[in-house]
N, CA, C and O atoms as a DFTB+ gen file, in Angstrom:
504 C
 N C O
     1  1       0.815      -1.199       0.000
     2  2       0.000       0.000       0.000
     3  2       0.854       1.256       0.000
     4  3       0.492       2.267      -0.603
     5  1       1.978       1.185       0.673
     6  2       2.864       2.348       0.701
     7  2       3.344       2.659      -0.709
     8  3       3.329       3.814      -1.134
     9  1       3.767       1.634      -1.429
    10  2       4.255       1.831      -2.803
    11  2       3.142       2.325      -3.720
    12  3       3.396       3.105      -4.638
    13  1       1.932       1.884      -3.484
    14  2       0.816       2.309      -4.325
    15  2       0.572       3.806      -4.218
    16  3       0.237       4.452      -5.211
    17  1       0.734       4.359      -3.034
    18  2       0.418       5.771      -2.807
    19  2       1.649       6.664      -2.715
    20  3       1.544       7.826      -2.323
    21  1       2.798       6.135      -3.069
    22  2       4.027       6.919      -3.122
    23  2       4.666       6.691      -4.494
    24  3       5.335       5.682      -4.716
    25  1       4.454       7.622      -5.393
    26  2       4.954       7.480      -6.771
    27  2       6.476       7.372      -6.845
    28  3       7.015       6.872      -7.832
    29  1       7.165       7.835      -5.815
    30  2       8.630       7.772      -5.805
    31  2       9.159       6.453      -5.256
    32  3      10.363       6.199      -5.304
    33  1       8.278       5.622      -4.739
    34  2       8.680       4.329      -4.194
    35  2       9.176       3.439      -5.342
    36  3       8.578       3.422      -6.418
    37  1      10.257       2.711      -5.112
    38  2      10.841       1.870      -6.166
    39  2       9.898       0.757      -6.622
    40  3      10.081       0.204      -7.706
    41  1       8.897       0.422      -5.813
    42  2       7.963      -0.637      -6.161
    43  2       6.621      -0.102      -6.679
    44  3       5.691      -0.877      -6.904
    45  1       6.520       1.214      -6.865
    46  2       5.248       1.818      -7.257
    47  2       4.683       1.185      -8.535
    48  3       3.536       0.740      -8.542
    49  1       5.459       1.142      -9.596
    50  2       4.960       0.584     -10.860
    51  2       4.652      -0.903     -10.761
    52  3       3.697      -1.375     -11.377
    53  1       5.432      -1.635     -10.011
    54  2       5.168      -3.054      -9.804
    55  2       3.789      -3.250      -9.175
    56  3       3.012      -4.096      -9.619
    57  1       3.494      -2.468      -8.146
    58  2       2.217      -2.584      -7.452
    59  2       1.064      -2.129      -8.353
    60  3       0.033      -2.797      -8.424
    61  1       1.234      -1.012      -9.028
    62  2       0.185      -0.506      -9.929
    63  2      -0.117      -1.545     -10.999
    64  3      -1.285      -1.834     -11.257
    65  1       0.903      -2.108     -11.623
    66  2       0.696      -3.112     -12.670
    67  2       0.064      -4.386     -12.115
    68  3      -0.777      -4.998     -12.775
    69  1       0.457      -4.784     -10.922
    70  2      -0.147      -5.945     -10.280
    71  2      -1.646      -5.715     -10.091
    72  3      -2.459      -6.574     -10.430
    73  1      -2.004      -4.559      -9.551
    74  2      -3.420      -4.278      -9.293
    75  2      -4.241      -4.181     -10.571
    76  3      -5.414      -4.553     -10.586
    77  1      -3.632      -3.686     -11.643
    78  2      -4.348      -3.616     -12.924
    79  2      -4.763      -4.995     -13.408
    80  3      -5.822      -5.145     -14.017
    81  1      -3.948      -5.996     -13.148
    82  2      -4.234      -7.341     -13.614
    83  2      -4.857      -8.249     -12.569
    84  3      -5.152      -9.409     -12.855
    85  1      -5.062      -7.740     -11.367
    86  2      -5.578      -8.564     -10.273
    87  2      -7.099      -8.651     -10.327
    88  3      -7.782      -7.638     -10.473
    89  1      -7.618      -9.861     -10.208
    90  2      -9.069     -10.063     -10.261
    91  2      -9.538     -10.876      -9.061
    92  3     -10.187     -11.910      -9.219
    93  1      -9.220     -10.423      -7.904
    94  2      -9.649     -11.092      -6.678
    95  2     -10.044     -10.038      -5.672
    96  3     -10.351      -8.902      -6.032
    97  1     -10.035     -10.413      -4.437
    98  2     -10.287      -9.422      -3.394
    99  2      -9.055      -9.305      -2.515
   100  3      -8.371     -10.289      -2.232
   101  1      -8.799      -8.107      -2.101
   102  2      -7.662      -7.819      -1.238
   103  2      -8.162      -7.694       0.194
   104  3      -9.142      -7.001       0.466
   105  1      -7.478      -8.372       1.102
   106  2      -7.824      -8.334       2.519
   107  2      -6.669      -7.743       3.295
   108  3      -5.509      -7.941       2.933
   109  1      -6.974      -7.020       4.357
   110  2      -5.931      -6.529       5.244
   111  2      -6.525      -6.272       6.619
   112  3      -7.686      -6.586       6.881
   113  1      -5.710      -5.697       7.486
   114  2      -6.110      -5.432       8.869
   115  2      -5.813      -3.984       9.231
   116  3      -5.051      -3.298       8.549
   117  1      -6.430      -3.536      10.315
   118  2      -6.153      -2.171      10.783
   119  2      -4.688      -1.957      11.152
   120  3      -4.166      -0.878      10.873
   121  1      -3.993      -2.921      11.764
   122  2      -2.571      -2.676      12.015
   123  2      -1.782      -2.374      10.741
   124  3      -0.865      -1.553      10.762
   125  1      -2.130      -3.028       9.638
   126  2      -1.442      -2.771       8.369
   127  2      -1.762      -1.368       7.865
   128  3      -0.873      -0.659       7.394
   129  1      -3.028      -0.965       7.963
   130  2      -3.427       0.379       7.529
   131  2      -2.724       1.430       8.384
   132  3      -2.252       2.443       7.867
   133  1      -2.658       1.192       9.667
   134  2      -1.985       2.128      10.570
   135  2      -0.518       2.278      10.205
   136  3       0.000       3.393      10.139
   137  1       0.152       1.155       9.967
   138  2       1.566       1.186       9.589
   139  2       1.760       1.899       8.247
   140  3       2.672       2.713       8.099
   141  1       0.913       1.595       7.284
   142  2       1.020       2.236       5.968
   143  2       0.801       3.740       6.078
   144  3       1.539       4.526       5.484
   145  1      -0.203       4.132       6.829
   146  2      -0.477       5.564       7.007
   147  2       0.711       6.260       7.661
   148  3       1.077       7.369       7.272
   149  1       1.307       5.613       8.646
   150  2       2.486       6.186       9.295
   151  2       3.637       6.345       8.303
   152  3       4.335       7.359       8.309
   153  1       3.829       5.343       7.459
   154  2       4.921       5.408       6.479
   155  2       4.644       6.437       5.380
   156  3       5.567       6.870       4.690
   157  1       3.380       6.828       5.216
   158  2       3.011       7.855       4.238
   159  2       2.908       9.232       4.882
   160  3       2.313      10.144       4.306
   161  1       3.480       9.390       6.070
   162  2       3.327      10.653       6.805
   163  2       4.022      11.844       6.153
   164  3       3.898      12.969       6.636
   165  1       4.739      11.614       5.079
   166  2       5.354      12.711       4.336
   167  2       4.302      13.497       3.554
   168  3       4.577      14.600       3.080
   169  1       3.092      12.930       3.417
   170  2       2.061      13.571       2.612
   171  2       0.668      13.249       3.156
   172  3       0.218      12.104       3.113
   173  1       0.008      14.265       3.659
   174  2      -1.374      14.085       4.109
   175  2      -2.243      13.630       2.945
   176  3      -3.153      12.821       3.127
   177  1      -1.969      14.143       1.756
   178  2      -2.732      13.736       0.568
   179  2      -2.596      12.246       0.325
   180  3      -3.588      11.583       0.023
   181  1      -1.397      11.704       0.448
   182  2      -1.188      10.267       0.256
   183  2      -1.958       9.478       1.317
   184  3      -2.559       8.450       1.005
   185  1      -1.946       9.942       2.552
   186  2      -2.681       9.259       3.616
   187  2      -4.187       9.261       3.331
   188  3      -4.859       8.244       3.498
   189  1      -4.702      10.404       2.903
   190  2      -6.126      10.507       2.575
   191  2      -6.458       9.641       1.367
   192  3      -7.505       8.992       1.338
   193  1      -5.578       9.624       0.370
   194  2      -5.808       8.773      -0.811
   195  2      -5.905       7.308      -0.412
   196  3      -6.735       6.575      -0.950
   197  1      -5.081       6.879       0.512
   198  2      -5.142       5.512       1.014
   199  2      -6.513       5.235       1.620
   200  3      -7.147       4.231       1.293
   201  1      -6.966       6.110       2.490
   202  2      -8.257       5.914       3.150
   203  2      -9.418       5.985       2.158
   204  3     -10.387       5.235       2.278
   205  1      -9.322       6.878       1.186
   206  2     -10.380       6.971       0.174
   207  2     -10.428       5.702      -0.684
   208  3     -11.509       5.245      -1.055
   209  1      -9.275       5.143      -0.994
   210  2      -9.200       3.903      -1.767
   211  2      -9.892       2.770      -1.004
   212  3     -10.646       1.990      -1.584
   213  1      -9.628       2.692       0.289
   214  2     -10.280       1.681       1.124
   215  2     -11.790       1.927       1.140
   216  3     -12.581       0.993       1.004
   217  1     -12.176       3.181       1.308
   218  2     -13.585       3.554       1.371
   219  2     -14.330       3.203       0.075
   220  3     -15.521       2.892       0.106
   221  1     -13.629       3.254      -1.057
   222  2     -14.231       2.914      -2.357
   223  2     -14.249       1.401      -2.609
   224  3     -14.735       0.952      -3.647
   225  1     -13.730       0.628      -1.679
   226  2     -13.739      -0.826      -1.840
   227  2     -12.446      -1.395      -2.371
   228  3     -12.428      -2.531      -2.843
   229  1     -11.357      -0.637      -2.308
   230  2     -10.066      -1.116      -2.796
   231  2      -9.583      -2.363      -2.090
   232  3      -8.869      -3.178      -2.675
   233  1      -9.967      -2.514      -0.843
   234  2      -9.654      -3.712      -0.094
   235  2     -10.648      -3.862       1.034
   236  3     -11.380      -2.931       1.370
   237  1     -10.662      -5.048       1.613
   238  2     -11.574      -5.360       2.696
   239  2     -10.792      -5.473       3.992
   240  3      -9.778      -6.168       4.061
   241  1     -11.274      -4.784       5.019
   242  2     -10.650      -4.861       6.338
   243  2     -11.248      -6.028       7.118
   244  3     -12.467      -6.147       7.241
   245  1     -10.388      -6.874       7.636
   246  2     -10.802      -8.022       8.433
   247  2     -10.514      -7.709       9.901
   248  3      -9.386      -7.383      10.271
   249  1     -11.542      -7.813      10.716
   250  2     -11.373      -7.584      12.154
   251  2     -10.726      -8.792      12.808
   252  3     -11.020      -9.939      12.471
   253  1      -9.857      -8.513      13.732
   254  2      -9.231      -9.572      14.525
   255  2      -9.761      -9.430      15.945
   256  3      -9.550      -8.409      16.600
   257  1     -10.438     -10.444      16.401
   258  2     -11.047     -10.428      17.728
   259  2      -9.993     -10.699      18.805
   260  3      -8.894     -11.175      18.524
   261  1     -10.365     -10.381      20.035
   262  2      -9.451     -10.543      21.168
   263  2      -8.937     -11.962      21.323
   264  3      -7.825     -12.166      21.809
   265  1      -9.728     -12.946      20.917
   266  2      -9.293     -14.328      21.090
   267  2      -8.112     -14.694      20.195
   268  3      -7.542     -15.776      20.340
   269  1      -7.741     -13.817      19.280
   270  2      -6.597     -14.061      18.393
   271  2      -5.312     -13.389      18.887
   272  3      -4.248     -13.571      18.297
   273  1      -5.414     -12.622      19.956
   274  2      -4.224     -11.927      20.478
   275  2      -3.162     -12.928      20.926
   276  3      -1.975     -12.723      20.676
   277  1      -3.581     -14.008      21.587
   278  2      -2.608     -15.027      22.001
   279  2      -1.847     -15.578      20.802
   280  3      -0.646     -15.830      20.890
   281  1      -2.543     -15.766      19.680
   282  2      -1.882     -16.275      18.469
   283  2      -0.875     -15.260      17.946
   284  3       0.212     -15.640      17.511
   285  1      -1.221     -13.968      17.982
   286  2      -0.279     -12.940      17.519
   287  2       0.935     -12.867      18.437
   288  3       2.052     -12.649      17.970
   289  1       0.727     -13.045      19.732
   290  2       1.852     -13.086      20.674
   291  2       2.750     -14.277      20.349
   292  3       3.973     -14.149      20.304
   293  1       2.137     -15.427      20.124
   294  2       2.899     -16.635      19.801
   295  2       3.718     -16.456      18.526
   296  3       4.890     -16.829      18.477
   297  1       3.097     -15.888      17.500
   298  2       3.814     -15.644      16.245
   299  2       4.968     -14.662      16.436
   300  3       6.063     -14.875      15.915
   301  1       4.724     -13.606      17.172
   302  2       5.757     -12.595      17.399
   303  2       6.942     -13.199      18.146
   304  3       8.093     -12.889      17.838
   305  1       6.668     -14.050      19.116
   306  2       7.752     -14.739      19.830
   307  2       8.493     -15.710      18.913
   308  3       9.723     -15.765      18.915
   309  1       7.736     -16.469      18.137
   310  2       8.344     -17.477      17.261
   311  2       9.286     -16.842      16.246
   312  3      10.344     -17.392      15.941
   313  1       8.895     -15.676      15.723
   314  2       9.678     -15.037      14.680
   315  2      10.373     -13.769      15.168
   316  3      10.606     -12.846      14.387
   317  1      10.706     -13.721      16.468
   318  2      11.318     -12.503      17.005
   319  2      12.697     -12.223      16.425
   320  3      13.163     -11.084      16.474
   321  1      13.352     -13.229      15.882
   322  2      14.665     -13.006      15.273
   323  2      14.559     -12.343      13.905
   324  3      15.570     -11.877      13.379
   325  1      13.372     -12.285      13.315
   326  2      13.222     -11.680      11.985
   327  2      13.250     -10.149      12.061
   328  3      14.007      -9.585      11.271
   329  1      12.554      -9.427      12.874
   330  2      11.439      -9.730      13.775
   331  2      10.100      -9.555      13.077
   332  3       9.998      -8.932      12.020
   333  1       9.080     -10.124      13.703
   334  2       7.710      -9.971      13.211
   335  2       7.061      -8.828      13.981
   336  3       7.129      -8.784      15.210
   337  1       6.427      -7.894      13.252
   338  2       5.718      -6.818      13.937
   339  2       4.228      -7.119      13.991
   340  3       3.778      -8.135      13.460
   341  1       3.463      -6.243      14.627
   342  2       2.030      -6.432      14.799
   343  2       1.306      -6.561      13.459
   344  3       0.431      -7.413      13.303
   345  1       1.666      -5.722      12.505
   346  2       1.012      -5.761      11.197
   347  2       1.238      -7.118      10.530
   348  3       0.295      -7.715      10.011
   349  1       2.466      -7.602      10.541
   350  2       2.777      -8.903       9.936
   351  2       2.028     -10.034      10.648
   352  3       1.460     -10.911       9.998
   353  1       2.029     -10.012      11.981
   354  2       1.328     -11.042      12.753
   355  2      -0.159     -11.021      12.432
   356  3      -0.789     -12.073      12.329
   357  1      -0.721      -9.830      12.274
   358  2      -2.151      -9.739      11.971
   359  2      -2.459     -10.353      10.608
   360  3      -3.522     -10.949      10.435
   361  1      -1.565     -10.224       9.648
   362  2      -1.786     -10.811       8.330
   363  2      -1.708     -12.336       8.367
   364  3      -2.479     -13.011       7.685
   365  1      -0.798     -12.874       9.145
   366  2      -0.715     -14.330       9.287
   367  2      -1.985     -14.852       9.957
   368  3      -2.531     -15.873       9.540
   369  1      -2.457     -14.157      10.992
   370  2      -3.682     -14.570      11.674
   371  2      -4.869     -14.533      10.712
   372  3      -5.687     -15.453      10.707
   373  1      -4.970     -13.484       9.903
   374  2      -6.058     -13.409       8.930
   375  2      -5.940     -14.534       7.899
   376  3      -6.951     -15.107       7.491
   377  1      -4.728     -14.848       7.480
   378  2      -4.562     -15.949       6.521
   379  2      -5.064     -17.258       7.124
   380  3      -5.651     -18.084       6.425
   381  1      -4.832     -17.444       8.418
   382  2      -5.320     -18.640       9.098
   383  2      -6.839     -18.613       9.244
   384  3      -7.503     -19.627       9.026
   385  1      -7.385     -17.466       9.610
   386  2      -8.832     -17.334       9.800
   387  2      -9.609     -17.546       8.507
   388  3     -10.659     -18.190       8.500
   389  1      -9.082     -16.997       7.412
   390  2      -9.799     -16.989       6.142
   391  2      -9.316     -18.087       5.184
   392  3      -9.797     -18.191       4.056
   393  1      -8.356     -18.905       5.650
   394  2      -7.747     -19.951       4.828
   395  2      -7.195     -19.377       3.518
   396  3      -7.425     -19.918       2.436
   397  1      -6.478     -18.290       3.645
   398  2      -5.842     -17.622       2.508
   399  2      -4.392     -18.083       2.447
   400  3      -3.703     -18.122       3.467
   401  1      -3.935     -18.430       1.257
   402  2      -2.578     -18.951       1.087
   403  2      -1.668     -18.006       0.321
   404  3      -0.492     -18.310       0.120
   405  1      -2.198     -16.855      -0.114
   406  2      -1.409     -15.922      -0.915
   407  2      -1.357     -14.558      -0.246
   408  3      -2.281     -14.146       0.456
   409  1      -0.253     -13.877      -0.485
   410  2      -0.070     -12.522       0.010
   411  2       0.570     -11.697      -1.094
   412  3       1.344     -12.215      -1.898
   413  1       0.248     -10.425      -1.129
   414  2       0.907      -9.493      -2.054
   415  2       1.696      -8.525      -1.190
   416  3       1.120      -7.642      -0.554
   417  1       2.999      -8.688      -1.167
   418  2       3.828      -7.885      -0.275
   419  2       5.233      -7.721      -0.849
   420  3       5.753      -8.611      -1.522
   421  1       5.829      -6.577      -0.572
   422  2       7.245      -6.385      -0.897
   423  2       8.112      -6.735       0.309
   424  3       9.339      -6.668       0.235
   425  1       7.479      -7.105       1.411
   426  2       8.167      -7.455       2.648
   427  2       8.763      -8.854       2.509
   428  3       8.028      -9.837       2.412
   429  1      10.066      -8.941       2.499
   430  2      10.745     -10.232       2.313
   431  2      10.564     -11.161       3.508
   432  3      10.846     -12.355       3.403
   433  1      10.101     -10.640       4.639
   434  2       9.904     -11.484       5.818
   435  2       8.874     -12.579       5.579
   436  3       8.904     -13.608       6.254
   437  1       7.971     -12.380       4.640
   438  2       6.950     -13.383       4.387
   439  2       7.513     -14.637       3.722
   440  3       6.787     -15.613       3.536
   441  1       8.786     -14.623       3.366
   442  2       9.434     -15.839       2.901
   443  2       9.877     -16.693       4.084
   444  3      10.268     -17.848       3.913
   445  1       9.812     -16.118       5.286
   446  2      10.215     -16.803       6.510
   447  2       9.000     -17.233       7.328
   448  3       8.968     -18.346       7.853
   449  1       8.010     -16.365       7.437
   450  2       6.836     -16.632       8.263
   451  2       6.045     -17.834       7.757
   452  3       5.903     -18.058       6.555
   453  1       5.538     -18.594       8.720
   454  2       4.686     -19.737       8.401
   455  2       3.414     -19.669       9.238
   456  3       3.395     -19.078      10.318
   457  1       2.352     -20.283       8.723
   458  2       1.084     -20.264       9.441
   459  2       1.024     -21.390      10.462
   460  3       2.008     -22.093      10.694
   461  1      -0.137     -21.546      11.059
   462  2      -0.309     -22.538      12.127
   463  2      -0.096     -23.975      11.626
   464  3       0.213     -24.872      12.410
   465  1      -0.261     -24.177      10.332
   466  2      -0.032     -25.499       9.730
   467  2       1.404     -25.640       9.219
   468  3       1.743     -26.599       8.526
   469  1       2.233     -24.664       9.578
   470  2       3.644     -24.632       9.205
   471  2       3.836     -24.461       7.692
   472  3       4.831     -24.913       7.126
   473  1       2.861     -23.799       7.049
   474  2       2.923     -23.541       5.597
   475  2       3.308     -22.086       5.346
   476  3       2.912     -21.185       6.085
   477  1       4.078     -21.883       4.304
   478  2       4.421     -20.538       3.869
   479  2       3.299     -19.971       3.026
   480  3       2.563     -20.713       2.376
   481  1       3.169     -18.651       3.036
   482  2       2.255     -17.997       2.112
   483  2       2.992     -17.788       0.796
   484  3       4.207     -17.596       0.781
   485  1       2.264     -17.826      -0.289
   486  2       2.839     -17.564      -1.604
   487  2       2.704     -16.069      -1.894
   488  3       1.606     -15.514      -1.866
   489  1       3.829     -15.437      -2.171
   490  2       3.811     -14.005      -2.478
   491  2       3.512     -13.835      -3.973
   492  3       4.345     -14.147      -4.825
   493  1       2.325     -13.343      -4.269
   494  2       1.894     -13.208      -5.662
   495  2       2.393     -11.906      -6.307
   496  3       2.192     -11.680      -7.500
   497  1       3.031     -11.072      -5.522
   498  2       3.529      -9.796      -6.033
   499  2       4.955      -9.915      -6.555
   500  3       5.300      -9.280      -7.551
   501  1       5.759     -10.690      -5.920
   502  2       7.187     -10.765      -6.251
   503  2       7.506     -12.041      -6.997
   504  3       8.660     -12.274      -7.356
């Protein structure tokens, strides 16, 4: 999302081209949106564009209930040498909840992270 709303990002065209050809639904979490908005803090316009894109249906926000916090703690401990942050842990939890096996990310850490079944997610972006 950061690359999508930052034209100077080295991955901007990769993300734009990916989205042009993508015919599925994009899922994410509030921790990811929060992190992306923080990384776009160089431009209020970019932050607003992100929120407007979400508001228009650009992606679907998945709520993570309190009963999943223990799982995020477990993941963060398991991958603390990488390290795994809250946003990354929330995406792994959503992949487990929704039985999603693919991720679109420029974050190389997803080549290390595994879900509860010890399976890697397939990065469809890279």
